[in-house]
PDB file of C-alpha atoms in Angstrom:
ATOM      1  CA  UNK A 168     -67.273  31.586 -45.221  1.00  0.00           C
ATOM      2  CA  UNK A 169     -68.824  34.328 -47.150  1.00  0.00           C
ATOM      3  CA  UNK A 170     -70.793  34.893 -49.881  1.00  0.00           C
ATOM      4  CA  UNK A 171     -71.445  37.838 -52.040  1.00  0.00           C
ATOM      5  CA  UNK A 172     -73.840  38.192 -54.934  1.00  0.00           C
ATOM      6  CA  UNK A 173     -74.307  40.214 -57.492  1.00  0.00           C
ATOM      7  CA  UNK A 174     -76.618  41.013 -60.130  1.00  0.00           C
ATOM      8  CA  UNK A 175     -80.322  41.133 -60.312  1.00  0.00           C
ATOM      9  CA  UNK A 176     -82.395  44.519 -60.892  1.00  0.00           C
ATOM     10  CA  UNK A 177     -85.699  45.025 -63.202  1.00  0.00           C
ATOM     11  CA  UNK A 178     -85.878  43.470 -66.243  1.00  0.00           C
ATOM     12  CA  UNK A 179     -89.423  43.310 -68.697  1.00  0.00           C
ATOM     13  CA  UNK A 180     -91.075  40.029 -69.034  1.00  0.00           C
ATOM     14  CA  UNK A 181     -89.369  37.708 -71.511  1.00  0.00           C
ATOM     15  CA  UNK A 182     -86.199  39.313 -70.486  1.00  0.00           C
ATOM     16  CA  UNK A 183     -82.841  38.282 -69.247  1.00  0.00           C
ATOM     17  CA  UNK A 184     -80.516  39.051 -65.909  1.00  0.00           C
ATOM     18  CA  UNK A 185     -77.481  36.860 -64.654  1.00  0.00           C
ATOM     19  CA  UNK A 186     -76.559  36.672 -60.941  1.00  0.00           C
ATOM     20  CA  UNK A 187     -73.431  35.836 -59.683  1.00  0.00           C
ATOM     21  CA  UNK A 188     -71.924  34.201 -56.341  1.00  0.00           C
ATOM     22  CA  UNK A 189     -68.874  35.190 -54.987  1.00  0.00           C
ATOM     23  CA  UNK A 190     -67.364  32.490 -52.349  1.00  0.00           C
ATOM     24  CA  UNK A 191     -64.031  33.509 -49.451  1.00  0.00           C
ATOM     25  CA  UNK A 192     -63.966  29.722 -49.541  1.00  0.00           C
ATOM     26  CA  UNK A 193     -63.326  27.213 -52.381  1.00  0.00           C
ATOM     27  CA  UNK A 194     -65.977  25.774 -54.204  1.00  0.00           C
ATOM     28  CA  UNK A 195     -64.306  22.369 -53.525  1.00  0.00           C
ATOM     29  CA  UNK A 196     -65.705  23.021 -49.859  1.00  0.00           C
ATOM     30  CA  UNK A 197     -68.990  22.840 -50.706  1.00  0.00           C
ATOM     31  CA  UNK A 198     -71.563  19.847 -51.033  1.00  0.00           C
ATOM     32  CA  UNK A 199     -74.183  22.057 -53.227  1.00  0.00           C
ATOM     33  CA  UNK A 200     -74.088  25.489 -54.015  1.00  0.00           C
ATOM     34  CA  UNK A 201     -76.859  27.783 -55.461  1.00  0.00           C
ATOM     35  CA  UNK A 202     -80.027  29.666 -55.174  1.00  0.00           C
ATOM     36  CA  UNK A 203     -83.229  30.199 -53.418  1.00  0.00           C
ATOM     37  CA  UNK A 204     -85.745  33.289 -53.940  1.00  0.00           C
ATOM     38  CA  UNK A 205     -88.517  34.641 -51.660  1.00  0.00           C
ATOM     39  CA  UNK A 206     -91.089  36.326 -53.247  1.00  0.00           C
ATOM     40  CA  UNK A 207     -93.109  39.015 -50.450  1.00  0.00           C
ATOM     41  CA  UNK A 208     -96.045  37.320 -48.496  1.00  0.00           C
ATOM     42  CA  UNK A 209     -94.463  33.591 -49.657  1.00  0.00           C
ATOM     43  CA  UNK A 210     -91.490  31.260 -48.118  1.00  0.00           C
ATOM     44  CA  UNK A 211     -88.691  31.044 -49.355  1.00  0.00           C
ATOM     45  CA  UNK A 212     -87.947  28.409 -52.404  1.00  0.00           C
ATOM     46  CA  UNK A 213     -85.598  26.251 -53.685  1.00  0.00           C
ATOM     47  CA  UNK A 214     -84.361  28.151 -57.675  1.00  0.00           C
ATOM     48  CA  UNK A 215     -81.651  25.526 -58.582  1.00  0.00           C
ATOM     49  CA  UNK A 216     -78.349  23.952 -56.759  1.00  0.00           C
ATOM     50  CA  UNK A 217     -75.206  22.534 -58.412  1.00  0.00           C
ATOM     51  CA  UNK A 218     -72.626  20.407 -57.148  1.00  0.00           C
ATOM     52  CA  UNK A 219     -68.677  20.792 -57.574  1.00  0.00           C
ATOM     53  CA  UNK A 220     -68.830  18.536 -60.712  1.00  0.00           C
ATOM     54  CA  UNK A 221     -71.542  20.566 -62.029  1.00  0.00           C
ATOM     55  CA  UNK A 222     -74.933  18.317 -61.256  1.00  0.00           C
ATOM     56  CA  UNK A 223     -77.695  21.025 -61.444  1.00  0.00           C
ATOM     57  CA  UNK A 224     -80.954  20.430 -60.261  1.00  0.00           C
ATOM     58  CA  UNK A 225     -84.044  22.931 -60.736  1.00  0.00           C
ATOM     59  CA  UNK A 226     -86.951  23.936 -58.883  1.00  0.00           C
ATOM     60  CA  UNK A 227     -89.746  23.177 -61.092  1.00  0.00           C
ATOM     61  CA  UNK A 228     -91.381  26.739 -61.887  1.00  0.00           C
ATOM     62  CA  UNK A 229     -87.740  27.623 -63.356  1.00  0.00           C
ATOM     63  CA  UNK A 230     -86.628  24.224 -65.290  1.00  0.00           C
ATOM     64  CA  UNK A 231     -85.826  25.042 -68.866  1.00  0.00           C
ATOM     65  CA  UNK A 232     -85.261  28.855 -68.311  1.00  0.00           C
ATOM     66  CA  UNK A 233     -82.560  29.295 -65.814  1.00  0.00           C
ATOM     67  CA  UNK A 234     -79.372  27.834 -66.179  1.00  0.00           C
ATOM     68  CA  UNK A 235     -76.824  27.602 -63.053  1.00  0.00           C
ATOM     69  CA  UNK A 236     -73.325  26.786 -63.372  1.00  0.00           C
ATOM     70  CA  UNK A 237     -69.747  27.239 -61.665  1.00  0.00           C
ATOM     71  CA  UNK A 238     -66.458  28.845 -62.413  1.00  0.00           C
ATOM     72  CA  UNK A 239     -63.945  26.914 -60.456  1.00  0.00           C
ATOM     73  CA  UNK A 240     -61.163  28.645 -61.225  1.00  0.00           C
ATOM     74  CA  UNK A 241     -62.756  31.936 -59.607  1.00  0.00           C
ATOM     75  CA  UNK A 242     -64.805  30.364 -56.823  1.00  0.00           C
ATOM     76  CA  UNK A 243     -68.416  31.193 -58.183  1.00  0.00           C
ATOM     77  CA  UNK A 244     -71.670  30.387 -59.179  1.00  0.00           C
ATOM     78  CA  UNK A 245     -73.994  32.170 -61.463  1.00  0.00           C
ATOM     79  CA  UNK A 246     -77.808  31.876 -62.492  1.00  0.00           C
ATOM     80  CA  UNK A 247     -78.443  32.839 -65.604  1.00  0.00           C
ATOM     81  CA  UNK A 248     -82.481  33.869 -66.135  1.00  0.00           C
ATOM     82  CA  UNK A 249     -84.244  33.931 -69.316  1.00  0.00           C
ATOM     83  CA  UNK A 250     -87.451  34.072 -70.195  1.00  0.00           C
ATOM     84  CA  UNK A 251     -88.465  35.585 -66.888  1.00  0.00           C
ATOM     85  CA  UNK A 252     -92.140  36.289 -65.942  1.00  0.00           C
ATOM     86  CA  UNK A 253     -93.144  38.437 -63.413  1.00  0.00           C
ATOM     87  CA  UNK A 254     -93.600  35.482 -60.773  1.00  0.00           C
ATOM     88  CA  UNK A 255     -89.850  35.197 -61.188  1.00  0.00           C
ATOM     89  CA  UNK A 256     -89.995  38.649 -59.016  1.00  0.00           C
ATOM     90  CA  UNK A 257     -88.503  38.101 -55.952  1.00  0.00           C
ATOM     91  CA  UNK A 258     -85.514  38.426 -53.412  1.00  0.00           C
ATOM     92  CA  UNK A 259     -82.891  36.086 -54.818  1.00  0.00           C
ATOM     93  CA  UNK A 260     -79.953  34.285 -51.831  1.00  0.00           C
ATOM     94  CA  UNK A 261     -76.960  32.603 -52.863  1.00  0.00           C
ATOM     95  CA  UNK A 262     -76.499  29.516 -50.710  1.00  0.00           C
ATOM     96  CA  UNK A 263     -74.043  26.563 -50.236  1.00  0.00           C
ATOM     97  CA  UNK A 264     -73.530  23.736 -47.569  1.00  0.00           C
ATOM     98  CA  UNK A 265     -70.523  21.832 -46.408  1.00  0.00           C
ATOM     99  CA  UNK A 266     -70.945  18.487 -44.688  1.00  0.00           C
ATOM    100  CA  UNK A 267     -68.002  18.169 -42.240  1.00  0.00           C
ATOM    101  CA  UNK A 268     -67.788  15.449 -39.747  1.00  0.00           C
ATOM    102  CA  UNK A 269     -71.465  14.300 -40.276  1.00  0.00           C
ATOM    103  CA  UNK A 270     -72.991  17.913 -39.909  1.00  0.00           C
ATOM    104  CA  UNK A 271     -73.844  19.980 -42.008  1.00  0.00           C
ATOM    105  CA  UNK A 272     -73.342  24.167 -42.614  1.00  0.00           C
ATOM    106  CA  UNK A 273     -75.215  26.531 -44.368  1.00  0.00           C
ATOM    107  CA  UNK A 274     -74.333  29.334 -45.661  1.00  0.00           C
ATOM    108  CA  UNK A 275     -76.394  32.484 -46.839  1.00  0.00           C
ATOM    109  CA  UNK A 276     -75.019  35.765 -49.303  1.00  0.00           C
ATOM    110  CA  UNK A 277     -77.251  38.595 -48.848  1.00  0.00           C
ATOM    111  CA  UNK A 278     -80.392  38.908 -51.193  1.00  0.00           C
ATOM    112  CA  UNK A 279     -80.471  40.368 -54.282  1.00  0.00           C
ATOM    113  CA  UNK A 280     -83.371  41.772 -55.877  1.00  0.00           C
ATOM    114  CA  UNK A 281     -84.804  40.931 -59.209  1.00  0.00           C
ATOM    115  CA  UNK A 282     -88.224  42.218 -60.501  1.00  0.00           C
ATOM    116  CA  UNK A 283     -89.391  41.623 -63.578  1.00  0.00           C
ATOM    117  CA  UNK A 284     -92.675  44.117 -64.934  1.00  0.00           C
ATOM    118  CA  UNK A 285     -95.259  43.056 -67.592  1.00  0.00           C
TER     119      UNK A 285
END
């Protein structure tokens, strides 16, 4: 499985960006799909995950600014930021996880950068 993402770049406070996830594999694969940033000096953190059916769920710092959601049809997954501060600057992954035969597998899309300025 991999996964390619897309988007990101700088962006001024209050601003917008949308990030994409491409998956090889279908989306019906997957247990959860969706995001995580790392921010320099900190670990990395949970930014929201979605299920097939489209059950989001939100880290707290982001919950009524970012928006995830899924496009079936093409296999992806996208993050859409608004209002974003400049703690929202970070290295942002694309992640998902299958649960086969009572383990489970992670995969990781290489990070895209976002940085928002004041």
């Amino acid at each position: 499985v991999q996964l390619q993402a897309s988007g990101g770049g700088l962006v001024q406070a209050g601003g917008f960006l949308r990030l994409s996830c491409e998956s090889s594999a279908s989306i019906h694969s997957f247990n959860r799909m969706g995001w995580y940033r790392q921010a320099p000096g900190k670990q990395r953190e949970l930014v929201a995950t979605v299920t097939e059916r489209g059950s989001p769920n939100y880290g707290d710092s982001v919950k009524g600014r970012f928006t995830v959601s899924i496009d079936t049809a093409k296999n992806t997954w996208s993050l859409q930021m608004a209002s974003l501060k400049p703690e929202d600057t970070a290295v942002y992954f694309c992640h998902a996880d299958q649960l086969m035969a009572a383990q489970r597998y992670e995969y990781w899309g290489q990070g895209t950068q976002v940085t928002v300025s004041s």
